Amino acid sequence: MLGNVWEGLDRGSKGQISTFSSFISTVSQKKEATENRGSPTHLVFPNIKNVRDLPPVCLDVRQKQRVSTDALSSEMKAPLLPEPVLPIQPKTMKDFQEDVEKVKSSGDWKAVYDFYLTTFDSFPELNAAFKKDATTSFNTIEDSGINAKFVNAVYDALLNTPQDIQKTVLKGIINSLLREWKGPRSKDDLRAYFILLQNPQFNNTSTYVIYAHLLRQIATLVEADHHFLVHWFKKLSQKRFKQLVERLLQFISLRLFPAKPEEFPPITKCSWWIPSASKVLALLNTANSLAHPPLIPYTDFYNSTLDHIDLMEEYHTWQSFGNSHRFSFCQYPFVISIAAKKIIIQRDSEQQMISIARQSLVDKVSRRQRPDMNMLFLNMKVRRTHLVSDSLDELTRKRADLKKKLKVTFVGEAGLDMGGLTKEWFLLLIRQIFHPDYGMFTYHKDSHCHWFSSFKCDNYSEFRLVGILMGLAVYNSITLDIRFPPCCYKKLLSPPIVPSDQNTPVGICSITTEDLCQIMPELAHGLSELLAYEGNVEEDFFSTFQVFQEEFGIIKSYNLKPGGDKIPVTNQNRKEYVQLYIDFLLNKSIYKQFAAFYYGFHSVCASNALMLLRPEEVEILVCGSPELDMHALQRSTQYDGYAKTDLTIRYFWDVVLGFPLDLQKKLLHFTTGSDRVPVGGMADLNFKISKNETSTNWLPVAHTCFNQLCLPPYKSKKDLKQKLIIGISNSEGFGLE
């Protein structure tokens, strides 16, 4: 059987998958023969014909446990098998590099060929070549025991070798993958998988059949083995780690949308390819989460190809089957882009809106009442002079309608809400609620963000209103100019689904000094200094487990633990003190305020789709992305009274594209009410420049509710730049028309 595969390798040319077409059937026959002998095998799970039945390697998104493997103890329960005696590998990295250099002058590849032939012949040979010390077991998660520089040198040289050497390596890998496995894997086996996964040959679609089987064997390892691999992955260099991720994403994309379908086996025979690759990606995602700082941004795991599949089918499959029985990309939300997640949330929201509106219509008809189109919307009627109280009353009375499409009317004003009045209502309400005089939120100048006031009150309904506003903004695709720190969104997803038991705490999450630093950097620095202090903490600081806060001019004391006012902070207990202090500031002291905010948000956004989101992604959905692309804005801008070739417009874009980032943000804030970009990009702003037939001595005017800039026909670039900078730099408190 293997002879057929090897003959195919010998005959096939580079880039043709047909050379490996018999590989799948070969492995299947090998597996059946093994099973018939009754030998236990760990090559694949039972019932491997439907790999979609495999339990997911990644975290259970339904429980929002993002780094499940980290919970395992360092002393793994998996048995430590005796490591086999490794073959002797005399070649060092220096020897190998010298052999490669000699080829340049002699043209003789024999020494290099022999090295690759021997090294990739089996798992023991791989360990013999790349293990730092053949006599040491290296059974720890902290050190894979692999000479990473040697591995990199061998792989970097491989793609520049003749085809017969590259085919020899692939033959050796096939031989290793077809080995009959009996019992658990040894750490040397894990090292071999770790090394093979980094093979750059797997960038070529002609190797995908072999790559898929390697991925399946890694995906079906036991959790204890995955634990080791995760910690070894996080020790890779950023470059090598990123290459692994990109290779897997490309593998999934090309299996979904092959350029040449005939290159691959029929999808019915390799339905396990994508699930296996997704499971291995989950290991890399976990490794990235455990690394501090992460090796690559979480957005590098996004697979934009998934934006073009039926996302709602994936979502409904996940809703119906969860994390078992049937594969869905929603089991691995880290690969779904924020744009794709927004589509899922919006369509899920629309379906809920339609369902509720339809039920309202049916109820009306069943009572023989005339249907009114207004019943299909969440209609808000508010007075500008009583904006907060009227909004709170309306939302309280119409809580059953929160998932309907929002329409706003200002009492005493004519006008049909085509989106502008809704946006104006959001803008005015947010500005009023977050004003320092209102007392609900404290603005921290050092971090440029708002945080919940810890002042006690009898009614926390206005915090619920802010949560509802954020939920409505997500539901109605409105970008809000809100400055909450990242930990706010972490708390908002704790848990992502409202608990059925009302006594279950909500909005409580694990908090660190990093979270505090995002709100109160000076205090966080002071606590870090306390932790690093080398003197006698008790004698030099005279602190106890008691903290003080000012509330309405009165200093109040709070014990961080029972009897805290009598417990001194010492070198031994200072870590506990810091953790309790941070927990008090960000969790306990504002619990009622945040709980009201949490319930308000989830009263609108009660959707399982929230479980697909990271806290950073919730922030982007609510507030937009901070990444500006002014060239994209230029391409999507509409004009009224101007043409894009007019001199004034050309001056405008010359000036704006030359602005530093802070002025570009000011322009965006001046014209739209926010300096952030919607998830869909600049095109979703529907930005418009209108001609303002006034004196060129006038400054530009913005209609923020319509994302519209009214620009006088300035005669020179210098005049336009001067007037524009004055306008956008002095607009705070103005601009709503």
XYZ file of C-alpha atoms in Angstrom:
737
model
C 0.000 0.000 0.000
C 2.729 2.465 0.932
C 4.549 1.464 -2.245
C 1.671 2.908 -4.292
C 1.919 6.240 -2.470
C 5.698 6.386 -2.839
C 5.479 5.488 -6.524
C 3.041 8.371 -6.896
C 5.566 10.662 -5.238
C 8.261 9.489 -7.628
C 6.091 9.978 -10.714
C 4.283 13.181 -9.742
C 5.475 16.646 -10.487
C 5.467 19.458 -7.963
C 2.052 21.034 -7.375
C -0.102 18.037 -8.419
C -2.294 16.544 -5.715
C -3.004 13.458 -7.842
C 0.341 12.054 -6.747
C -1.120 11.548 -3.254
C -4.635 10.524 -4.299
C -4.298 7.028 -2.866
C -3.157 8.281 0.550
C -6.608 8.474 2.141
C -7.637 4.981 1.046
C -4.254 3.667 2.158
C -4.704 5.067 5.655
C -8.289 3.767 5.820
C -7.184 0.275 4.820
C -4.350 0.398 7.338
C -6.794 1.428 10.055
C -9.309 -1.310 9.190
C -6.579 -3.946 9.183
C -5.411 -2.776 12.593
C -8.953 -2.797 14.002
C -9.550 -6.296 12.650
C -6.548 -7.495 14.634
C -8.127 -6.016 17.749
C -5.161 -3.812 18.471
C -5.900 -0.562 20.297
C -5.059 2.430 18.152
C -4.814 6.136 18.713
C -4.380 6.975 15.035
C -7.962 8.270 14.897
C -11.065 8.388 17.050
C -13.640 5.629 16.616
C -16.277 6.484 14.014
C -13.692 8.614 12.223
C -15.773 8.565 9.048
C -17.630 11.463 10.577
C -15.035 13.608 12.305
C -17.770 16.163 12.955
C -18.716 13.952 15.904
C -15.393 14.634 17.618
C -15.541 16.671 20.827
C -13.972 20.081 20.240
C -10.386 20.679 21.273
C -11.139 24.361 21.798
C -12.951 25.935 24.714
C -16.683 25.527 25.094
C -17.943 28.899 23.915
C -21.236 28.267 25.643
C -19.432 28.498 28.972
C -17.111 31.315 27.873
C -14.058 29.539 29.277
C -11.523 31.025 26.898
C -8.358 29.285 28.136
C -9.491 25.882 29.309
C -6.138 24.103 28.997
C -4.550 26.527 31.437
C -6.696 25.037 34.177
C -4.723 21.807 34.050
C -2.079 21.347 36.686
C 1.543 21.400 35.665
C 1.884 17.855 36.969
C -0.181 16.202 34.268
C -2.102 13.070 35.120
C -1.100 11.429 31.830
C 1.361 8.601 32.401
C 4.986 9.460 31.715
C 6.112 6.746 29.362
C 9.733 5.649 29.322
C 11.421 7.431 26.440
C 12.821 5.036 23.823
C 16.523 4.958 23.148
C 17.100 7.396 20.296
C 19.251 6.648 17.248
C 22.616 8.364 17.185
C 22.550 11.530 15.100
C 26.081 12.801 14.587
C 25.114 15.906 12.614
C 25.057 19.219 14.435
C 23.546 22.431 13.096
C 27.042 23.603 12.178
C 27.708 20.340 10.303
C 24.434 20.682 8.405
C 25.089 24.290 7.451
C 28.586 23.412 6.259
C 27.158 20.626 4.087
C 24.682 23.082 2.530
C 27.488 25.570 1.861
C 29.654 22.901 0.188
C 26.841 22.193 -2.272
C 27.263 25.697 -3.718
C 30.780 24.900 -4.881
C 30.586 21.145 -5.514
C 26.999 20.698 -6.647
C 26.969 17.389 -4.727
C 23.780 17.026 -2.630
C 24.541 13.543 -1.260
C 25.420 14.604 2.328
C 22.349 16.850 2.512
C 20.171 14.152 0.949
C 21.353 11.565 3.470
C 20.607 13.955 6.348
C 16.997 14.579 5.243
C 16.498 10.887 4.391
C 17.585 9.805 7.880
C 16.083 12.646 9.922
C 12.527 12.432 8.566
C 12.414 8.657 8.380
C 10.670 8.267 11.764
C 9.701 10.002 14.969
C 12.758 8.646 16.849
C 15.048 9.983 14.105
C 13.414 13.416 14.338
C 14.104 13.469 18.059
C 17.652 12.254 17.535
C 18.313 15.126 15.146
C 16.606 18.002 16.923
C 16.510 17.136 20.619
C 18.928 19.333 22.547
C 20.163 16.383 24.604
C 19.273 12.805 23.690
C 19.918 11.639 27.282
C 17.436 14.082 28.855
C 13.698 13.353 28.886
C 12.415 16.986 28.790
C 9.036 16.034 30.250
C 7.990 19.579 31.185
C 5.672 22.105 29.613
C 8.296 24.818 30.038
C 10.858 23.323 27.660
C 10.108 21.210 24.608
C 13.745 20.118 24.537
C 13.940 20.960 20.829
C 16.768 22.909 19.234
C 14.510 25.491 17.566
C 17.343 27.171 15.651
C 18.346 23.840 14.114
C 14.731 23.087 13.108
C 14.422 26.523 11.507
C 17.714 26.113 9.620
C 16.695 22.700 8.250
C 13.260 23.911 7.123
C 14.609 27.163 5.658
C 17.027 25.149 3.530
C 14.500 22.455 2.540
C 12.547 24.458 -0.056
C 15.785 25.218 -1.932
C 16.781 21.569 -2.279
C 16.167 19.372 -5.355
C 12.756 17.737 -5.772
C 14.037 14.266 -4.871
C 15.085 15.506 -1.409
C 11.709 17.181 -0.842
C 9.899 14.007 -1.917
C 12.111 11.974 0.412
C 11.013 14.124 3.354
C 7.341 13.637 2.452
C 7.838 9.879 2.147
C 9.342 9.809 5.621
C 6.397 11.764 7.040
C 3.919 9.367 5.403
C 5.812 6.441 6.924
C 5.664 8.035 10.367
C 1.948 8.845 10.154
C 1.101 5.285 9.133
C 2.862 3.821 12.142
C 0.659 1.497 14.217
C 0.005 3.321 17.483
C -0.468 1.279 20.622
C -1.140 3.058 23.874
C -0.509 6.700 24.808
C 1.939 8.958 23.003
C 5.349 9.596 24.493
C 6.786 13.090 24.839
C 9.129 12.243 21.945
C 6.042 11.632 19.803
C 4.671 15.042 20.781
C 8.012 16.610 19.890
C 7.836 14.959 16.471
C 4.327 16.346 15.852
C 5.523 19.752 17.007
C 8.428 19.637 14.527
C 6.418 18.280 11.575
C 3.708 20.901 11.965
C 6.297 23.577 11.168
C 7.195 22.034 7.797
C 6.905 24.790 5.135
C 6.143 22.161 2.466
C 2.575 22.200 3.782
C 2.062 25.612 2.193
C 1.723 23.762 -1.112
C -1.704 22.324 -1.933
C -0.018 19.223 -3.371
C 0.872 18.203 0.196
C -2.566 18.848 1.710
C -3.558 15.167 1.956
C -0.490 14.461 4.110
C -0.986 17.727 6.042
C -4.604 16.810 6.771
C -3.611 13.461 8.288
C -0.966 15.137 10.415
C -3.587 17.610 11.656
C -6.043 14.814 12.428
C -3.511 12.933 14.523
C -2.674 16.101 16.475
C -6.356 17.009 16.881
C -7.208 13.592 18.337
C -4.488 13.583 20.981
C -5.683 13.471 24.588
C -6.088 16.745 26.480
C -2.943 16.185 28.546
C -0.886 15.996 25.344
C -2.591 19.125 24.017
C -1.562 20.857 27.220
C 2.103 20.238 26.452
C 1.765 21.333 22.825
C -0.019 24.570 23.817
C 2.811 25.579 26.135
C 5.427 24.647 23.556
C 3.596 26.674 20.897
C 3.690 29.807 23.020
C 7.514 29.551 23.169
C 7.806 29.833 19.368
C 9.079 33.046 17.834
C 6.418 35.433 16.601
C 7.450 34.794 12.983
C 7.178 30.981 13.218
C 3.955 31.141 15.230
C 2.336 33.446 12.690
C 3.414 31.127 9.867
C 1.652 28.190 11.572
C -1.566 30.193 11.932
C -1.495 31.505 8.358
C -0.810 28.021 6.974
C -3.829 26.578 8.777
C -6.100 29.457 7.749
C -5.021 29.015 4.122
C -5.661 25.261 4.365
C -9.241 25.899 5.557
C -9.866 28.580 2.921
C -8.650 26.444 0.031
C -10.649 23.448 1.196
C -13.776 25.630 1.335
C -13.121 27.363 -1.998
C -10.538 25.366 -4.002
C -9.110 27.097 -7.057
C -8.943 23.655 -8.711
C -11.481 21.294 -7.077
C -9.951 18.334 -8.884
C -6.788 18.804 -6.790
C -8.545 17.502 -3.686
C -10.418 14.320 -2.826
C -14.239 14.567 -2.872
C -15.558 16.490 0.137
C -17.494 13.399 1.272
C -14.186 11.574 1.772
C -12.440 14.366 3.618
C -15.169 16.065 5.634
C -12.806 15.815 8.621
C -10.174 18.111 7.105
C -11.632 21.421 8.278
C -12.672 20.192 11.769
C -9.146 18.823 12.323
C -7.501 22.066 11.188
C -9.884 24.088 13.370
C -8.987 22.026 16.430
C -5.275 22.596 15.884
C -5.945 26.307 15.367
C -7.741 26.241 18.725
C -4.544 25.003 20.369
C -2.606 27.881 18.813
C -5.289 30.354 19.872
C -5.058 29.092 23.452
C -1.266 29.380 23.328
C -1.587 32.950 22.074
C -3.973 33.773 24.928
C -1.543 32.364 27.500
C 1.416 34.345 26.163
C 2.028 37.766 27.765
C 1.911 39.744 25.631
C 0.166 37.664 22.941
C 2.453 36.538 20.129
C 0.095 37.953 17.494
C -3.074 40.109 17.633
C -6.288 38.113 18.077
C -7.429 39.524 14.717
C -4.696 37.493 12.979
C -6.822 34.395 13.643
C -9.717 35.831 11.613
C -10.441 33.942 8.394
C -12.030 36.438 6.002
C -13.032 33.565 3.712
C -15.761 32.740 6.223
C -17.415 36.087 5.418
C -18.545 34.414 2.175
C -20.191 31.278 3.560
C -23.730 30.892 4.918
C -23.042 32.235 8.396
C -26.603 31.858 9.627
C -26.566 28.174 8.727
C -23.369 27.841 10.785
C -25.030 29.739 13.646
C -28.225 27.662 13.577
C -26.205 24.434 13.432
C -24.315 25.543 16.514
C -27.568 26.569 18.214
C -29.097 23.172 17.507
C -26.151 20.886 18.192
C -23.844 22.900 20.436
C -20.269 21.635 20.475
C -20.985 18.046 19.525
C -22.497 15.920 16.760
C -22.052 18.449 13.960
C -19.195 20.786 13.127
C -19.795 24.529 12.997
C -17.314 27.380 12.783
C -19.247 28.933 15.686
C -17.551 26.308 17.870
C -14.348 28.198 17.051
C -15.456 31.857 17.183
C -11.886 33.175 17.163
C -11.689 32.463 13.395
C -14.848 34.468 12.629
C -14.138 38.124 11.871
C -15.889 40.923 13.722
C -17.620 41.884 10.436
C -18.993 38.344 10.119
C -20.050 38.296 13.782
C -21.856 41.589 13.271
C -23.798 40.020 10.401
C -24.774 37.082 12.622
C -25.871 39.398 15.448
C -27.772 41.731 13.108
C -29.616 38.917 11.359
C -30.365 37.236 14.655
C -31.631 40.613 15.910
C -33.730 41.147 12.775
C -35.296 37.717 13.152
C -36.156 38.500 16.773
C -37.519 41.934 15.766
C -39.669 40.401 13.014
C -40.888 37.650 15.329
C -41.932 40.114 18.052
C -43.526 42.520 15.554
C -45.441 39.642 13.936
C -46.697 38.493 17.330
C -47.898 42.036 18.083
C -49.762 42.079 14.781
C -51.361 38.679 15.417
C -52.463 39.752 18.905
C -54.030 42.902 17.470
C -55.936 40.993 14.772
C -57.076 38.306 17.220
C -58.691 41.065 19.318
C -60.344 42.411 16.146
C -58.472 45.669 16.415
C -57.217 47.618 13.418
C -53.482 47.014 12.914
C -51.290 50.080 13.216
C -47.911 50.198 11.489
C -46.464 51.920 14.554
C -46.859 48.695 16.480
C -44.003 47.256 14.421
C -41.527 49.729 15.949
C -40.138 50.805 19.301
C -41.559 54.339 19.195
C -39.891 56.817 21.534
C -41.594 60.169 22.166
C -39.430 62.447 24.292
C -39.131 66.120 25.227
C -35.765 67.736 24.760
C -36.157 69.507 28.111
C -36.753 66.194 29.953
C -34.634 63.918 27.818
C -33.343 61.455 30.432
C -36.549 61.090 32.463
C -38.770 60.792 29.373
C -36.434 58.223 27.802
C -36.355 56.185 31.005
C -40.158 56.264 31.287
C -40.649 55.279 27.646
C -38.180 52.402 27.782
C -39.667 51.146 31.053
C -43.219 51.206 29.647
C -42.198 49.621 26.373
C -39.718 47.035 27.612
C -41.565 44.378 25.612
C -40.800 46.314 22.417
C -37.050 46.764 22.924
C -36.201 44.349 20.113
C -38.288 46.194 17.548
C -36.811 48.732 15.151
C -36.211 52.033 16.972
C -37.947 55.270 15.906
C -37.655 58.550 17.814
C -39.926 61.608 17.859
C -39.154 64.842 19.677
C -42.407 66.240 21.122
C -43.522 69.467 19.423
C -41.246 68.993 16.416
C -42.277 67.958 12.934
C -40.097 65.415 11.230
C -39.987 61.802 10.129
C -37.253 59.674 11.655
C -35.186 58.344 8.760
C -32.285 57.613 11.075
C -31.153 61.151 11.849
C -33.497 61.690 14.814
C -32.525 58.305 16.280
C -28.845 59.176 16.105
C -29.495 62.628 17.574
C -31.393 61.046 20.477
C -28.442 58.753 21.192
C -25.915 61.589 20.973
C -27.860 63.990 23.212
C -28.683 61.318 25.776
C -25.119 60.006 26.000
C -23.681 63.517 26.373
C -26.120 64.356 29.157
C -25.741 61.103 31.107
C -21.942 61.126 30.935
C -21.582 64.785 31.887
C -19.599 65.062 35.153
C -22.353 67.152 36.753
C -24.779 64.281 36.332
C -22.772 62.183 38.785
C -23.354 58.724 37.291
C -19.864 58.327 35.868
C -16.442 59.663 36.786
C -14.134 60.806 34.011
C -10.482 59.878 34.554
C -8.257 62.327 32.692
C -5.134 60.146 32.879
C -6.809 57.275 31.035
C -9.363 59.328 29.048
C -12.198 57.030 30.054
C -15.348 56.953 32.201
C -15.966 54.637 35.128
C -18.985 53.957 37.318
C -19.477 56.233 40.296
C -19.452 54.278 43.561
C -21.896 56.669 45.229
C -24.759 54.786 46.833
C -28.307 55.690 45.821
C -31.845 54.367 46.170
C -32.509 53.809 42.481
C -30.092 52.492 39.894
C -32.560 52.629 36.988
C -30.514 55.202 35.103
C -27.587 52.765 34.951
C -30.029 50.284 33.461
C -30.937 52.966 30.915
C -27.284 53.264 29.835
C -27.126 49.479 29.381
C -30.314 49.568 27.294
C -28.840 52.381 25.188
C -25.738 50.321 24.447
C -27.901 47.319 23.554
C -30.130 49.406 21.297
C -27.043 50.851 19.601
C -25.799 47.337 18.745
C -29.288 46.275 17.614
C -29.801 49.371 15.459
C -26.217 49.674 14.144
C -25.512 53.004 15.839
C -21.923 53.833 16.863
C -21.780 55.502 20.289
C -19.157 57.955 21.498
C -18.604 56.188 24.830
C -15.242 55.801 26.554
C -15.371 52.760 28.806
C -12.164 50.826 29.647
C -11.721 47.302 28.226
C -12.523 45.613 31.548
C -16.064 47.049 31.320
C -16.754 44.806 28.337
C -15.122 41.868 30.086
C -17.555 42.388 32.971
C -20.436 42.786 30.518
C -19.784 39.246 29.273
C -19.581 37.780 32.783
C -21.592 35.724 32.061
C -22.510 36.239 28.370
C -26.009 34.879 28.973
C -28.167 36.171 31.847
C -28.410 33.468 34.552
C -31.853 32.011 35.200
C -31.213 32.231 38.951
C -31.559 35.903 39.911
C -29.336 35.354 42.945
C -26.362 34.521 40.724
C -23.888 37.432 40.718
C -23.419 39.179 37.375
C -20.712 41.496 36.088
C -18.066 39.937 38.330
C -14.871 38.854 36.628
C -11.223 38.259 37.433
C -9.488 41.637 37.750
C -5.775 42.429 37.644
C -3.529 45.467 38.067
C -3.517 45.712 34.259
C -7.287 46.307 34.352
C -6.897 48.958 37.045
C -4.101 50.619 35.038
C -6.540 51.165 32.153
C -8.712 53.299 34.459
C -6.523 54.652 37.259
C -2.913 54.336 36.048
C -1.448 56.332 38.929
C -3.083 54.143 41.583
C -2.127 50.979 39.684
C 1.481 52.175 39.591
C 1.404 52.802 43.346
C 0.106 49.302 44.055
C 2.767 47.816 41.770
C 5.387 49.771 43.712
C 3.989 48.316 46.933
C 4.357 44.788 45.548
C 7.948 45.459 44.485
C 8.971 47.309 47.691
C 12.069 45.733 49.208
C 11.796 47.295 52.671
C 9.499 46.475 55.588
C 5.960 47.133 54.281
C 4.273 47.031 57.684
C 6.645 49.477 59.378
C 7.078 51.858 56.440
C 3.493 52.103 55.116
C 1.358 51.632 58.253
C -1.534 50.338 56.106
C -4.347 47.975 57.028
C -6.919 46.002 55.044
C -9.178 49.062 55.152
C -9.705 51.613 52.370
C -11.352 55.033 52.297
C -13.601 56.700 49.737
C -15.138 60.151 49.554
C -18.882 60.210 48.952
C -20.639 63.577 48.723
C -17.881 65.223 50.736
C -17.888 62.548 53.456
C -14.958 60.142 53.901
C -16.195 56.578 54.372
C -14.142 53.526 55.314
C -14.550 49.970 54.035
C -12.892 46.783 55.241
C -11.460 44.641 52.461
C -11.984 41.554 54.630
C -13.615 40.934 58.023
C -11.713 42.855 60.698
C -9.603 44.480 57.993
C -9.068 47.669 59.989
C -7.061 45.601 62.498
C -5.032 43.566 59.971
C -1.758 45.266 58.961
C -0.442 44.979 55.410
C 2.858 43.097 55.512
C 5.405 41.743 53.067
C 3.687 38.388 53.378
C 0.072 39.459 52.716
C 0.538 42.459 50.379
C -0.440 40.453 47.271
C -3.743 39.592 48.935
C -4.204 43.260 49.903
C -3.628 44.486 46.339
C -5.977 41.884 44.848
C -8.740 42.661 47.367
C -8.291 46.410 46.817
C -8.585 46.078 43.029
C -11.580 43.739 43.397
C -13.211 46.276 45.709
C -12.688 49.166 43.277
C -13.752 47.425 40.071
C -16.258 44.848 41.320
C -17.692 45.201 44.803
C -17.957 48.978 45.286
C -19.940 49.383 42.045
C -21.790 46.054 42.039
C -25.348 47.448 42.084
C -24.557 50.092 39.487
C -22.934 47.610 37.124
C -25.586 44.932 37.695
C -28.284 47.401 36.594
C -26.138 48.308 33.565
C -25.595 44.596 32.786
C -29.303 43.737 32.948
C -30.149 46.759 30.794
C -27.741 45.718 28.046
C -28.856 42.088 28.085
C -32.555 43.027 28.099
C -31.951 44.127 24.507
C -29.051 41.877 23.449
C -30.210 38.599 24.959
C -28.754 36.450 22.202
C -26.543 33.399 22.108
C -24.565 35.245 19.442
C -22.953 37.237 22.269
C -21.097 34.075 23.259
C -19.135 34.350 20.023
C -17.649 37.701 21.033
C -14.487 38.710 22.819
C -14.771 41.758 25.136
C -12.719 43.786 22.620
C -15.231 42.892 19.906
C -18.196 44.056 21.993
C -16.421 47.395 22.395
C -15.955 47.673 18.618
C -19.630 46.858 18.001
C -20.724 49.561 20.460
C -18.105 52.247 19.839
C -16.599 51.379 16.467
C -12.991 50.721 15.530
C -10.180 53.204 16.239
C -8.433 52.287 12.969
C -8.944 55.124 10.457
C -8.562 54.789 6.690
C -9.104 58.253 5.222
C -8.445 56.989 1.691
C -11.406 54.618 2.121
C -13.490 57.561 3.356
C -12.506 59.550 0.271
C -13.578 56.691 -2.019
C -16.998 56.320 -0.379
C -17.870 60.023 0.154
C -21.033 61.374 -1.492
C -21.338 64.972 -2.729
C -24.208 67.451 -2.839
C -23.552 70.633 -4.825
C -19.970 69.578 -5.456
C -18.327 67.103 -7.800
C -15.329 65.129 -6.634
C -13.221 66.866 -9.302
C -14.074 70.381 -8.067
C -11.115 72.430 -6.891
C -12.508 72.900 -3.358
C -12.964 69.128 -2.966
C -9.459 68.433 -4.245
C -8.110 70.996 -1.747
C -10.151 69.327 1.003
C -8.739 65.837 0.442
C -5.183 67.107 -0.017
C -5.480 68.774 3.386
C -7.263 65.903 5.180
C -4.975 63.162 3.887
C -2.022 65.238 5.068
C -3.454 65.724 8.569
C -1.810 63.932 11.504
C -3.960 61.227 13.123
C -5.255 63.479 15.928
C -6.668 66.030 13.452
C -8.194 63.266 11.318
C -9.951 61.992 14.444
C -11.167 65.506 15.257
C -12.611 65.836 11.757
C -14.431 62.516 12.112
C -15.759 63.508 15.545
C -16.832 66.927 14.231
C -18.835 65.436 11.356
C -20.194 62.185 12.844
C -20.166 62.663 16.629
C -17.538 59.937 17.096
C -13.879 59.544 16.157
C -14.333 55.832 15.548
C -15.319 53.834 12.480
C -18.256 51.391 12.223
C -17.468 47.693 11.930
C -18.295 47.770 8.222
C -15.637 50.397 7.605
C -15.730 53.979 6.360
C -18.310 53.124 3.692
C -20.896 52.476 6.435
C -20.639 56.112 7.555
C -22.480 57.376 4.441
C -20.322 60.485 4.713
C -21.502 63.456 2.643
C -19.932 66.811 1.754
C -22.469 69.501 0.818
C -21.838 72.892 -0.719
C -22.590 75.714 1.705
C -23.431 78.796 -0.385
C -22.190 81.250 2.234
C -19.266 83.608 2.603
C -15.869 81.945 2.497
C -15.172 83.788 5.749
C -17.451 81.291 7.496
C -16.245 78.100 9.136
C -17.449 74.651 7.995
C -20.662 73.379 9.607
C -21.494 69.734 10.447
C -24.819 67.916 10.738
C -23.629 65.067 12.941
C -26.985 63.289 12.815
C -26.519 62.764 9.094
C -22.693 62.524 8.942
C -22.719 65.608 6.754
C -20.104 68.338 6.335
C -21.236 71.674 4.859
C -18.235 73.266 3.192
C -18.108 76.830 1.771
C -16.350 77.114 -1.636
C -12.974 78.211 -0.319
C -10.708 79.665 -3.011
C -7.357 78.422 -1.738
C -5.973 75.363 -0.005
C -4.407 77.538 2.696
C -7.747 79.202 3.522
C -9.580 75.856 3.574
C -6.982 74.273 5.868
C -7.036 77.205 8.295
C -10.858 77.340 8.523
C -11.183 73.552 8.782
C -8.664 73.259 11.618
C -10.378 76.071 13.549
C -13.766 74.423 13.057
C -12.830 70.889 14.081
C -10.614 72.002 16.974
C -13.245 74.173 18.677
C -16.419 72.155 18.243
C -16.739 70.539 21.675
C -20.219 71.270 22.955
C -21.495 72.396 19.554
C -22.235 70.809 16.210
C -25.640 69.169 16.763
C -28.065 70.640 14.280
